Amino acid sequence: MPVARPELSDARVIAHVDMDCFYVQVEQRKQPELRGLPTAVVQYNSWKGGGLIAVSYEARKYGVKRSMRGDEAKEVCPQIHLVQVPVARGKADLNLYRNAGSEVVSILARKGRCERASIDEVYLDLTDAAKTMLSENPPEMLEAVDDEVLKSHVLGPDEDERKEVENVREWFCRSSAEHRDKLLACGAIIVADLRMQVLKETQFTCSAGIAHNKMLAKLASGMNKPAQQTVVPFSSVEGLLASLPIKKMKQLGGKLGNSLQSDLGVNTVGDLLQFPVEKLQERYGINTGTWLWNIARGISGDEVEGRILPKSHGCGKNFPGPQALRKITSVQRWLNDLCEELSERLQSDLDQNKRVAHTLTLHARAYKSNDSDSQRKFPSKSCPLRYGTAKIQEDALKLFNSALCDFLGSHRGETQGNPNSGWGVTALSVSASKILAAPPGTASILRFFHSCEPSSSSSEQNFSEIIPDSVPLSPSGSLSCSELNQAGPQKRSSAEETQINCGSSTLNRDDQKRKSSNYKGGCSILGYLQGSKPSCSSSKYEGAEIAQEALPVPPSEHNPGRPLKRSPEEENRVSQPSLDHNLQRREMWTYKVDEIDPSVIDELPPEIQEEVRGWLRPPKRANPVKRGSSITNYYLPSRKM
Ligand code: DCP
C-alpha cells in the first residue's frame, strides 16, 4: 500500500539511475563482438528458444520485445544474437549480473547517499553535493560545460527549444534562476559526471532522472533512454503529470489504478487534481487518499535510504506445465539446491559485509488436482534463520510441509495417507530477510571454528548457537501433518518439532542449554576475555547466550515499539556500528571493556584480537564529503553511446 509522506523540501536533489538493457550490456562486456548488434538475453528454460528477459536497443528497433520467446524474436529479427543466462544447479545463476550491479553502485555512491533499489537501479540524494557545488563552483561560472551535460533533456514548456544545445547551456548557466533550479542544475552536472565514470570504469551506459524527489526522478529516468538524462525543474511538474497516464505511475498499475479509472474516471495523474483530499480519503482511506492527493501535485517525501546492499537474498525456480513437482522427494531435491545457493550467498554476505539474516521464508505456487478451488494460494511461511546449509535445508522443508498442509486444507485427510499425491508445485523459492549487522566477532568466530574444529559440520552447529534465532515464526501449519514432516532426511526432536510447528518466537532455552553443553573448544570471545587462557570451560554456555542477546532485535509483531522502517540514521547505525552501539553492546555483555587487560588480548587468535581492539579504539571520524570535481577530467572523448 502506498505511504503518504509530506515533501521534506522542494530543494532536495534526487537522482534515479537505471542501467540500459542491463543483462545484455553485461553479456556484451563478456563478449565484446556482440556490442552494437541486436542481442537479447534469454532465460534458462529453452522452450521455444527461451523467454527474453533483456533486449538490446538495436534489437528493439526491429520490434523485439521482452515478452517474446527466442523463436519469435528470430522471426522479427533473424540476425538477433540470443545469449542464455548462466546456469548453476540447474537454474539461472544471476551472480554475474548482481556483481556487475555492485560495481556500478560503488561508483554512483561516491557523491551522496545511495539506495540500491534493484539489481540495476539506484536512487541518489545529491543535495549536499549540489549545495557544495553551487557555493564553490556554480554552473554560471564554469568556463566550459561538458557535452554530456548539454545532452540533458530539461522538461518544461520550452523543451523543444531546449533541444538546441545553446538553450540547454543557457538553462544550466542562468544566473537569474531560482535557487532550487540552480541546485538541480548542479545535481544534473554531478549525475552526468557519475554516468561518465560508470562508462569509463565498467563500460556500461545508464540513464538518469534528476528531480526534487524520488517519484519524479524515477519517472524521468525512463523518459529518454538509453544513455541520456532528464531533468525535472519544479515548474515543469504540473505539465509532466497532467498528461501522464495513471498506469505509468508506480503503485497505480494494479487494482488501485483500475478503480481510479473506472470509479472516478481518472486517466492521467493530473486528472486527480480535481478531487479534494477528503473525497480521496473517504474512498481509499486516509493514507492512500492523502498519497493520491500528493502525487497529483508531484509531492513525495520518501527519503533515499542509505543502503547499497540488498535487503534480502532469494533463490527460486519455476516448474511450468509438465515440469511441476508432484512428490515431496522432488520438492526436497530442489529445495536442497536452492538452500545451498542461499546459504552460500548468506555466507559471502557475512564474510564481506558482516551481515546476518534473521528470517527464512519459503514461497511456492502450487495447484491441487481434482479441486475446483484451484485459485487457492499456497501460503508463504517463515521461521528464524539458522546458519549452515543443512539447517537451512531442513527448515525450508519443514516450512514447505507446513504450508502444503494448509494448502491442502480439507483434502488433508486424503493426502496424509500418501503425501505425494494430489498436488503439483509450479514455483519454489527460499529467501533470507531481516538482514542486520553481525555482532562483532561473528565472522571471526566462524573462521576460528573452521580452523579449530575437525569438521565443518560441527563448526556450523556452533555458529548457529551464536547467530540468534530471534525472529518469530509466522503462523504455521498444524501438527497433524506430522506424516508430511517425516519426509525430511533428518528428523528433529519433538521439542524442535513443536517449535517449528507451533510458531514459538525464540529458541527453546533448555534445548539451547543442552546444545551449548556440547560446545567444544575455547571458542567464545567472552571466554577469552574472562580468562587469559583459550578455554571456555566455565563460560561456554554463557558466551553463546550472551552473544545472542547482544544482537539487535529486528522489528516484529512481538516488538511493536520499533518502527517497521528504520530512519537513515538508524540504518547507518546498523550498517556501521557506532560507539554508542558498542557501548550498549558492552553493557549487554556485562563486561566492562575498559577493564580488559590488553595483555589478555594478545593471547586471542589474531582475527579476534583485531575485533576486540576495535571495541577499545574510538571510532574513526567519517571522511568529509569531497568537493565536486571537474567533470572535464572524466569525459570520454568521442565515445558513442
Ligand atoms: N529482468 C528479468 N526479468 C524481467 C525483467 C527484468 O530478469 N521480467 C532483468 C533483466 C534486465 C534487468 O532485470 O536486464 C533490469 O530490468 P529493467 O526492467 O531495468 O530492463 P533493462 O535494463 O533490461 O532495460 P531498460 O533499458 O529498458 O531499463
XYZ file of C-alpha atoms and ligand atoms in Angstrom:
669
model
C 0.000 0.000 0.000
C 1.430 3.445 -0.852
C 2.530 5.523 2.116
C 1.824 9.254 2.153
C 4.796 11.270 3.322
C 4.864 15.063 3.176
C 7.502 16.632 0.961
C 10.602 17.277 3.043
C 11.860 20.166 0.976
C 11.476 21.184 -2.633
C 15.172 21.974 -2.686
C 16.313 18.363 -2.433
C 18.251 16.991 -5.392
C 17.408 13.360 -6.062
C 18.562 11.207 -8.959
C 17.299 7.858 -10.177
C 19.858 5.982 -12.250
C 18.762 2.980 -14.305
C 21.118 0.802 -16.345
C 20.232 0.358 -20.028
C 19.234 -3.191 -21.124
C 21.356 -4.320 -18.242
C 21.823 -8.072 -18.692
C 22.567 -7.500 -22.374
C 25.290 -4.994 -21.508
C 26.806 -7.424 -19.018
C 26.882 -10.138 -21.698
C 28.268 -7.720 -24.272
C 31.097 -6.799 -21.942
C 31.901 -10.515 -21.720
C 31.650 -10.912 -25.495
C 32.627 -7.543 -26.971
C 31.974 -8.805 -30.500
C 28.245 -8.512 -29.674
C 28.441 -4.789 -28.976
C 26.210 -2.732 -31.242
C 24.420 -5.847 -32.572
C 20.814 -6.866 -31.935
C 21.137 -9.058 -28.864
C 18.840 -10.480 -26.194
C 19.340 -12.481 -23.043
C 17.063 -15.497 -22.712
C 16.063 -17.489 -19.687
C 17.405 -20.902 -18.859
C 14.223 -22.679 -19.932
C 14.844 -23.281 -23.608
C 11.246 -23.971 -24.638
C 10.611 -22.097 -27.920
C 14.027 -20.530 -27.700
C 13.641 -19.384 -24.078
C 11.833 -16.317 -22.695
C 13.550 -12.979 -23.385
C 14.456 -11.097 -20.228
C 16.629 -8.317 -21.652
C 16.677 -6.848 -25.157
C 19.330 -4.554 -26.633
C 18.238 -1.238 -28.085
C 19.432 -2.382 -31.529
C 17.061 -5.355 -31.330
C 14.193 -3.176 -30.074
C 14.343 -1.267 -33.365
C 13.221 -4.462 -35.108
C 10.267 -4.850 -32.763
C 11.848 -7.418 -30.454
C 10.197 -7.238 -27.035
C 10.840 -8.734 -23.620
C 7.543 -10.613 -23.658
C 8.689 -12.681 -26.688
C 10.304 -16.078 -26.774
C 13.578 -16.603 -28.607
C 11.852 -18.187 -31.625
C 9.506 -15.207 -32.035
C 12.421 -12.798 -31.726
C 14.222 -14.629 -34.540
C 11.155 -14.232 -36.707
C 11.123 -10.448 -36.408
C 14.904 -10.077 -36.316
C 16.668 -13.080 -37.883
C 20.135 -11.722 -37.137
C 19.490 -11.392 -33.395
C 22.043 -12.957 -31.040
C 20.440 -14.835 -28.168
C 22.577 -15.324 -25.092
C 21.427 -17.673 -22.368
C 21.723 -16.619 -18.726
C 24.452 -18.556 -16.922
C 23.239 -21.732 -15.289
C 24.190 -23.291 -11.970
C 22.439 -26.082 -10.079
C 20.014 -26.493 -12.933
C 18.738 -22.908 -12.749
C 19.608 -19.359 -13.746
C 22.655 -18.043 -11.921
C 22.352 -14.275 -11.582
C 25.610 -13.690 -9.733
C 27.281 -12.232 -12.811
C 24.596 -9.544 -13.048
C 24.452 -8.937 -9.310
C 28.179 -8.362 -9.172
C 28.059 -6.081 -12.195
C 25.322 -4.087 -10.441
C 27.515 -3.804 -7.359
C 30.369 -2.393 -9.460
C 28.066 0.348 -10.678
C 26.683 1.082 -7.218
C 30.163 1.526 -5.784
C 30.805 4.265 -8.357
C 27.455 6.004 -8.012
C 27.747 6.062 -4.219
C 30.736 8.402 -4.412
C 28.753 11.624 -4.388
C 25.906 11.157 -1.946
C 23.543 8.865 -0.122
C 22.832 5.884 -2.333
C 19.970 3.385 -2.240
C 20.214 0.272 -4.339
C 16.630 -0.149 -5.472
C 17.080 -3.266 -7.626
C 19.738 -5.228 -9.448
C 20.260 -2.354 -11.891
C 18.831 0.849 -10.444
C 19.725 3.222 -7.652
C 18.487 6.413 -6.074
C 20.960 9.090 -5.064
C 20.443 12.006 -2.716
C 22.803 14.609 -4.132
C 21.503 17.569 -2.149
C 24.711 18.162 -0.186
C 26.971 17.665 -3.191
C 24.804 20.062 -5.230
C 24.862 22.689 -2.475
C 28.636 22.415 -2.228
C 28.989 22.802 -5.957
C 26.642 25.770 -6.037
C 28.596 27.583 -3.366
C 32.074 26.727 -4.627
C 31.797 26.176 -8.335
C 28.386 27.366 -9.627
C 27.444 26.436 -13.202
C 27.274 30.087 -14.295
C 30.986 30.407 -13.505
C 32.021 27.306 -15.441
C 34.296 28.028 -18.348
C 33.055 25.028 -20.270
C 30.011 22.854 -19.779
C 30.577 19.219 -20.521
C 28.970 17.768 -23.655
C 27.251 15.064 -21.641
C 25.554 17.754 -19.553
C 24.497 19.582 -22.684
C 22.812 16.423 -23.959
C 20.435 16.545 -20.955
C 16.711 16.863 -21.539
C 15.259 19.615 -19.389
C 11.488 19.205 -19.101
C 9.299 22.255 -19.411
C 7.156 24.284 -21.739
C 10.208 25.250 -23.818
C 11.639 21.765 -24.034
C 11.551 21.765 -27.817
C 13.598 24.932 -27.888
C 15.964 23.445 -25.355
C 16.822 20.687 -27.755
C 19.263 23.204 -29.112
C 22.487 22.788 -27.219
C 22.784 26.534 -26.713
C 19.425 26.656 -24.983
C 20.338 23.805 -22.682
C 23.589 25.572 -21.841
C 21.626 28.723 -21.108
C 19.304 26.824 -18.727
C 22.237 25.360 -16.839
C 24.099 28.639 -16.542
C 21.314 31.152 -15.828
C 22.426 33.439 -13.049
C 18.825 34.602 -12.590
C 17.456 31.077 -11.979
C 15.637 30.214 -8.765
C 17.822 28.702 -6.066
C 16.142 25.282 -6.348
C 16.661 25.183 -10.126
C 20.303 26.079 -9.664
C 20.624 23.161 -7.277
C 19.000 20.867 -9.822
C 21.416 22.101 -12.473
C 24.327 21.252 -10.164
C 22.779 17.844 -9.474
C 22.459 17.172 -13.203
C 26.109 18.096 -13.762
C 27.135 15.712 -10.981
C 24.989 12.922 -12.421
C 26.434 13.394 -15.913
C 29.869 13.116 -14.358
C 28.926 9.955 -12.449
C 27.447 8.364 -15.555
C 30.669 9.020 -17.401
C 32.648 7.473 -14.589
C 30.407 4.417 -14.775
C 31.018 4.162 -18.512
C 34.745 4.621 -18.180
C 35.183 2.132 -15.342
C 32.623 -0.544 -16.239
C 31.849 0.014 -19.944
C 28.139 0.212 -19.057
C 25.793 3.008 -20.046
C 22.938 4.163 -17.857
C 20.143 6.710 -17.941
C 19.040 9.041 -15.179
C 16.307 11.319 -13.959
C 17.101 14.318 -11.766
C 14.325 15.973 -9.765
C 13.356 17.191 -6.318
C 12.047 13.836 -5.125
C 12.324 10.106 -5.788
C 8.975 9.744 -7.511
C 9.718 12.416 -10.120
C 13.308 11.258 -10.597
C 12.110 7.705 -11.288
C 9.519 8.937 -13.785
C 12.141 10.996 -15.567
C 14.883 8.354 -15.804
C 12.840 6.251 -18.217
C 11.860 9.147 -20.474
C 14.993 9.304 -22.557
C 16.851 6.029 -22.867
C 19.482 4.774 -23.498
C 22.435 6.710 -22.135
C 20.675 10.024 -21.522
C 19.417 12.024 -18.601
C 16.291 14.060 -17.966
C 15.889 16.957 -15.550
C 12.518 17.922 -13.997
C 12.533 21.562 -12.848
C 9.904 22.353 -10.241
C 7.959 24.496 -12.684
C 7.531 21.542 -15.077
C 5.976 19.118 -12.612
C 2.367 20.089 -13.273
C 2.780 19.768 -17.036
C 4.521 16.422 -16.698
C 1.791 14.913 -14.529
C -1.095 16.459 -16.470
C -0.543 14.083 -19.377
C 0.968 11.132 -17.544
C -1.276 8.037 -17.879
C -2.259 6.874 -14.418
C -0.952 3.353 -15.066
C 2.572 4.655 -15.640
C 2.808 5.667 -12.008
C 4.445 3.146 -9.731
C 1.777 1.579 -7.482
C -1.058 2.545 -9.806
C -0.572 -0.248 -12.318
C -2.929 -2.633 -10.484
C -6.259 -2.560 -8.688
C -5.942 0.990 -7.367
C -5.265 2.330 -10.874
C -8.226 0.332 -12.226
C -10.507 1.738 -9.556
C -9.373 5.294 -10.261
C -10.130 4.792 -13.938
C -13.460 3.021 -13.639
C -14.870 4.637 -10.483
C -13.554 8.190 -10.748
C -12.851 8.491 -14.480
C -9.236 9.401 -13.800
C -6.983 8.701 -16.775
C -3.950 10.838 -16.100
C -2.241 11.697 -12.843
C -3.213 15.313 -13.464
C -6.897 14.328 -13.519
C -6.607 13.651 -9.787
C -6.172 17.374 -9.154
C -9.932 17.922 -9.353
C -10.628 15.809 -6.247
C -10.417 17.297 -2.765
C -8.325 15.312 -0.342
C -11.404 14.455 1.771
C -13.067 12.749 -1.166
C -9.971 10.664 -1.930
C -9.564 9.771 1.735
C -13.199 8.826 2.063
C -12.950 6.473 -0.879
C -9.472 4.989 -0.402
C -8.713 5.539 3.272
C -6.698 8.295 4.927
C -3.275 7.088 3.903
C -3.907 6.142 0.280
C -6.209 9.137 -0.213
C -3.546 11.530 1.046
C -0.922 9.810 -1.081
C -3.090 10.223 -4.206
C -3.668 13.891 -3.433
C 0.081 14.344 -3.013
C 1.185 12.579 -6.171
C -1.221 14.653 -8.246
C 0.901 17.612 -7.127
C 4.240 15.856 -7.507
C 4.659 15.723 -3.730
C 6.564 12.809 -2.237
C 8.616 12.833 0.933
C 10.199 9.391 0.510
C 13.808 9.592 1.532
C 16.725 7.956 -0.183
C 17.732 5.220 2.217
C 21.451 4.800 2.714
C 21.574 1.210 1.562
C 23.857 -0.201 -1.067
C 23.487 -3.818 -0.062
C 20.394 -5.876 -0.815
C 17.625 -6.046 1.818
C 17.192 -9.757 1.276
C 18.559 -12.725 -0.640
C 16.336 -15.044 -2.592
C 16.695 -18.103 -4.829
C 13.827 -19.524 -6.815
C 12.860 -21.653 -9.757
C 9.740 -22.117 -11.892
C 8.464 -25.522 -12.894
C 5.932 -24.774 -15.611
C 3.459 -27.260 -17.103
C 4.736 -30.813 -17.189
C 7.780 -29.907 -15.082
C 5.599 -29.345 -11.991
C 6.934 -31.133 -8.916
C 4.495 -33.737 -7.647
C 6.432 -35.568 -4.997
C 7.879 -34.491 -1.700
C 11.193 -36.050 -2.714
C 11.350 -33.874 -5.866
C 10.496 -30.781 -3.853
C 13.149 -31.696 -1.335
C 15.788 -32.156 -4.032
C 15.101 -28.714 -5.474
C 14.799 -27.115 -2.074
C 18.202 -28.522 -1.182
C 19.741 -26.895 -4.256
C 18.023 -23.571 -3.642
C 19.032 -23.608 0.030
C 22.606 -24.437 -0.846
C 22.779 -21.389 -3.089
C 21.082 -19.244 -0.456
C 23.498 -20.459 2.191
C 26.497 -19.591 0.011
C 25.173 -16.093 -0.540
C 24.488 -15.615 3.160
C 27.992 -16.766 3.919
C 29.565 -14.363 1.477
C 27.370 -11.519 2.806
C 28.642 -12.336 6.282
C 32.261 -12.527 5.160
C 32.214 -9.422 3.001
C 29.710 -7.193 4.744
C 29.496 -8.617 8.262
C 25.733 -9.004 7.985
C 23.460 -11.682 9.364
C 19.990 -12.606 8.067
C 17.324 -13.500 10.609
C 14.299 -14.780 8.723
C 13.946 -17.657 6.308
C 10.853 -17.597 4.104
C 9.505 -20.181 1.724
C 7.232 -19.202 -1.153
C 5.680 -21.521 -3.674
C 2.982 -21.689 -6.308
C 1.021 -24.879 -6.462
C -2.165 -26.448 -7.720
C -4.398 -29.178 -6.405
C -5.598 -31.833 -8.780
C -9.296 -32.760 -8.531
C -10.110 -29.427 -6.984
C -12.404 -26.719 -8.254
C -10.811 -24.285 -5.810
C -7.635 -24.152 -7.875
C -7.218 -20.444 -7.167
C -6.309 -21.109 -3.543
C -2.886 -19.659 -2.858
C -0.031 -21.676 -1.495
C 0.762 -19.831 1.757
C 4.217 -18.380 2.343
C 5.867 -19.473 5.577
C 8.701 -18.006 7.635
C 10.847 -19.100 10.526
C 14.020 -17.920 12.250
C 17.001 -18.484 10.014
C 19.666 -20.839 11.313
C 23.037 -20.658 9.589
C 24.542 -23.721 7.925
C 23.357 -25.289 4.673
C 21.933 -28.432 6.283
C 19.921 -26.430 8.786
C 18.510 -24.125 6.125
C 17.573 -27.137 4.001
C 15.935 -28.851 6.954
C 13.951 -25.764 7.970
C 12.889 -24.998 4.404
C 11.473 -28.482 4.053
C 9.585 -28.091 7.322
C 8.150 -24.819 6.084
C 7.133 -26.427 2.826
C 5.411 -29.296 4.600
C 3.614 -26.940 6.910
C 2.464 -24.772 4.002
C 1.404 -27.804 1.992
C -0.693 -28.857 4.935
C -2.512 -25.520 4.955
C -2.816 -25.530 1.204
C -4.396 -28.947 1.050
C -6.881 -27.970 3.717
C -9.896 -30.269 3.577
C -8.019 -32.654 1.291
C -5.512 -33.238 4.012
C -7.153 -36.455 5.129
C -6.864 -37.972 1.668
C -3.260 -36.984 1.199
C -1.957 -37.884 4.590
C -2.059 -41.483 3.563
C 0.003 -40.514 0.575
C 1.558 -37.080 0.818
C 2.919 -37.463 -2.698
C -0.406 -37.233 -4.453
C -2.988 -34.687 -5.415
C -0.840 -31.603 -5.852
C 1.830 -30.055 -8.033
C 4.320 -27.260 -7.364
C 4.981 -24.871 -10.245
C 7.327 -22.434 -8.486
C 9.534 -22.666 -5.452
C 11.691 -20.073 -3.738
C 13.527 -19.515 -0.488
C 14.586 -16.127 0.782
C 16.520 -14.691 3.693
C 15.498 -11.315 5.076
C 15.759 -9.056 8.154
C 19.436 -8.659 7.456
C 21.293 -6.779 10.178
C 24.870 -6.069 11.149
C 26.504 -9.107 12.696
C 27.664 -8.695 16.268
C 31.397 -8.029 16.376
C 33.356 -11.225 16.291
C 30.727 -13.298 14.490
C 32.743 -13.659 11.306
C 35.958 -14.181 13.239
C 34.362 -16.783 15.436
C 33.185 -18.692 12.392
C 36.622 -18.526 10.813
C 38.152 -19.585 14.101
C 35.793 -22.533 14.372
C 36.698 -23.563 10.874
C 40.359 -23.615 11.829
C 39.962 -25.339 15.217
C 37.116 -27.783 14.606
C 37.771 -31.125 12.999
C 34.751 -30.935 10.679
C 32.838 -28.124 9.110
C 29.527 -29.551 10.212
C 30.390 -29.091 13.846
C 31.514 -25.569 13.186
C 28.164 -24.880 11.583
C 26.476 -26.238 14.663
C 28.351 -23.925 16.971
C 27.866 -20.980 14.711
C 24.112 -21.457 14.819
C 24.258 -21.021 18.540
C 25.977 -17.695 18.151
C 23.620 -16.433 15.470
C 20.405 -15.874 17.375
C 17.050 -17.158 16.247
C 15.159 -14.128 17.415
C 12.565 -13.688 14.726
C 9.100 -15.042 15.405
C 7.628 -17.675 13.190
C 4.685 -16.755 11.115
C 1.550 -18.749 11.884
C 2.313 -22.165 10.552
C 0.732 -25.481 9.743
C -0.880 -27.743 12.216
C 0.831 -30.597 13.996
C -1.494 -33.092 12.441
C 0.663 -33.073 9.358
C 3.471 -34.913 11.051
C 3.470 -37.575 8.367
C 4.449 -34.940 5.868
C 7.165 -33.656 8.109
C 8.704 -37.077 8.359
C 9.562 -36.913 4.704
C 12.704 -34.923 5.542
C 16.052 -36.644 5.838
C 16.784 -35.590 9.409
C 14.086 -35.949 11.990
C 14.027 -33.371 14.757
C 13.454 -33.944 18.394
C 9.849 -33.450 19.432
C 10.802 -30.210 21.189
C 12.208 -28.787 17.988
C 9.204 -30.067 16.064
C 6.887 -28.221 18.373
C 8.873 -25.085 17.968
C 8.684 -25.039 14.213
C 5.068 -26.055 14.021
C 3.672 -24.013 16.858
C 5.199 -20.685 15.994
C 7.373 -20.230 19.073
C 9.247 -16.972 18.819
C 12.537 -17.890 20.413
C 14.813 -20.836 20.815
C 13.745 -23.271 23.440
C 16.105 -22.343 26.256
C 16.536 -25.865 27.627
C 17.233 -27.038 24.174
C 19.798 -24.340 23.734
C 21.471 -25.144 27.032
C 21.585 -28.761 26.059
C 23.186 -27.866 22.749
C 25.569 -25.490 24.412
C 26.831 -28.105 26.782
C 28.275 -29.776 23.715
C 30.053 -26.591 22.860
C 33.636 -27.592 22.319
C 36.906 -25.726 22.478
C 37.840 -22.256 23.680
C 35.665 -20.585 21.180
C 33.889 -17.580 22.673
C 35.351 -14.103 22.782
C 33.891 -13.718 26.241
C 35.615 -16.921 27.258
C 38.893 -15.487 26.105
C 38.290 -12.236 27.910
C 37.330 -13.830 31.179
C 40.442 -15.920 31.477
C 43.788 -15.407 29.902
C 43.802 -18.955 28.556
C 41.978 -20.022 25.447
C 39.452 -22.096 27.353
C 35.689 -21.843 27.616
C 35.217 -24.372 30.337
C 33.262 -22.199 32.750
C 31.689 -19.775 30.374
C 30.897 -21.747 27.296
C 27.139 -21.611 27.707
C 27.204 -18.047 28.939
C 29.262 -16.975 25.976
C 26.803 -18.326 23.466
C 23.764 -16.989 25.254
C 25.102 -13.527 25.891
C 26.220 -13.167 22.316
C 22.679 -13.982 21.318
C 21.203 -11.239 23.432
C 23.711 -8.753 22.147
C 22.314 -8.849 18.636
C 19.859 -6.101 17.757
C 16.333 -7.483 17.743
C 14.660 -6.857 14.416
C 11.264 -5.174 14.370
C 8.499 -7.679 14.682
C 4.964 -8.088 15.862
C 6.461 -9.116 19.197
C 8.378 -5.903 19.282
C 5.781 -3.364 18.248
C 7.512 -0.396 19.793
C 10.001 -0.232 16.971
C 9.017 1.345 13.689
C 8.949 -1.112 10.817
C 11.101 1.149 8.739
C 14.419 2.421 10.074
C 15.412 6.037 9.716
C 18.594 6.639 7.686
C 20.387 7.374 10.949
C 19.292 4.028 12.341
C 20.260 2.356 9.085
C 23.742 3.819 9.367
C 23.960 2.685 12.938
C 23.073 -0.809 11.902
C 25.449 -0.969 8.986
C 28.320 0.757 10.778
C 28.230 0.043 14.473
C 28.799 3.328 16.263
C 30.457 3.962 19.590
C 27.036 4.165 21.237
C 26.092 0.876 19.756
C 29.299 -0.664 21.044
C 28.648 0.837 24.447
C 25.202 -0.691 24.524
C 26.637 -3.989 23.482
C 29.304 -3.834 26.168
C 26.595 -3.303 28.742
C 24.660 -6.233 27.435
C 27.726 -8.374 27.656
C 28.013 -7.207 31.283
C 31.688 -6.896 30.699
C 33.495 -3.587 31.064
C 35.733 -3.260 28.055
C 37.769 -0.567 29.793
C 38.810 -3.124 32.359
C 40.231 -5.557 29.848
C 43.892 -6.150 30.380
C 45.481 -5.511 26.969
C 47.909 -8.360 27.531
C 44.956 -10.760 27.541
C 44.020 -9.579 24.088
C 47.417 -10.583 22.764
C 46.586 -14.167 23.568
C 43.480 -14.216 21.396
C 43.565 -15.617 17.868
C 44.681 -12.793 15.537
C 41.263 -12.305 13.887
C 39.524 -11.928 17.218
C 42.265 -9.645 18.552
C 41.575 -7.205 15.774
C 37.873 -7.040 16.538
C 38.300 -6.677 20.272
C 40.807 -3.878 19.696
C 38.162 -2.272 17.511
C 35.881 -2.006 20.556
C 38.604 -0.295 22.532
C 39.531 2.218 19.846
C 37.318 5.281 19.415
C 35.564 5.099 16.050
C 37.199 6.938 13.188
C 35.519 10.117 12.079
C 33.711 9.862 8.810
C 35.598 11.314 5.865
C 34.359 14.761 4.978
C 32.467 14.935 1.698
C 34.842 15.675 -1.123
C 34.297 18.727 -3.240
C 32.657 18.177 -6.589
C 35.484 17.664 -9.032
C 35.583 18.978 -12.516
C 33.621 16.894 -14.959
C 36.033 17.593 -17.797
C 38.538 15.254 -16.151
C 36.206 12.341 -16.691
C 34.773 12.947 -20.085
C 35.487 10.211 -22.559
C 36.490 11.629 -25.938
C 34.027 10.967 -28.760
C 32.554 7.828 -27.264
C 29.338 6.958 -28.989
C 26.762 5.790 -26.501
N 14.828 -8.745 -15.734
C 14.407 -10.066 -15.634
N 13.092 -10.377 -15.771
C 12.187 -9.401 -16.006
C 12.592 -8.060 -16.076
C 13.937 -7.764 -15.952
O 15.226 -10.951 -15.424
N 10.901 -9.719 -16.156
C 16.279 -8.433 -15.627
C 16.896 -8.268 -16.991
C 17.120 -6.808 -17.143
C 17.283 -6.346 -15.719
O 16.491 -7.226 -14.929
O 18.244 -6.509 -17.947
C 16.842 -4.926 -15.490
O 15.491 -4.795 -15.848
P 14.898 -3.451 -16.440
O 13.421 -3.519 -16.300
O 15.602 -2.279 -15.859
O 15.178 -3.513 -18.004
P 16.527 -3.399 -18.828
O 17.646 -2.853 -18.008
O 16.795 -4.713 -19.498
O 16.146 -2.410 -19.986
P 15.851 -0.830 -19.893
O 16.971 -0.180 -20.625
O 14.551 -0.672 -20.599
O 15.777 -0.429 -18.452
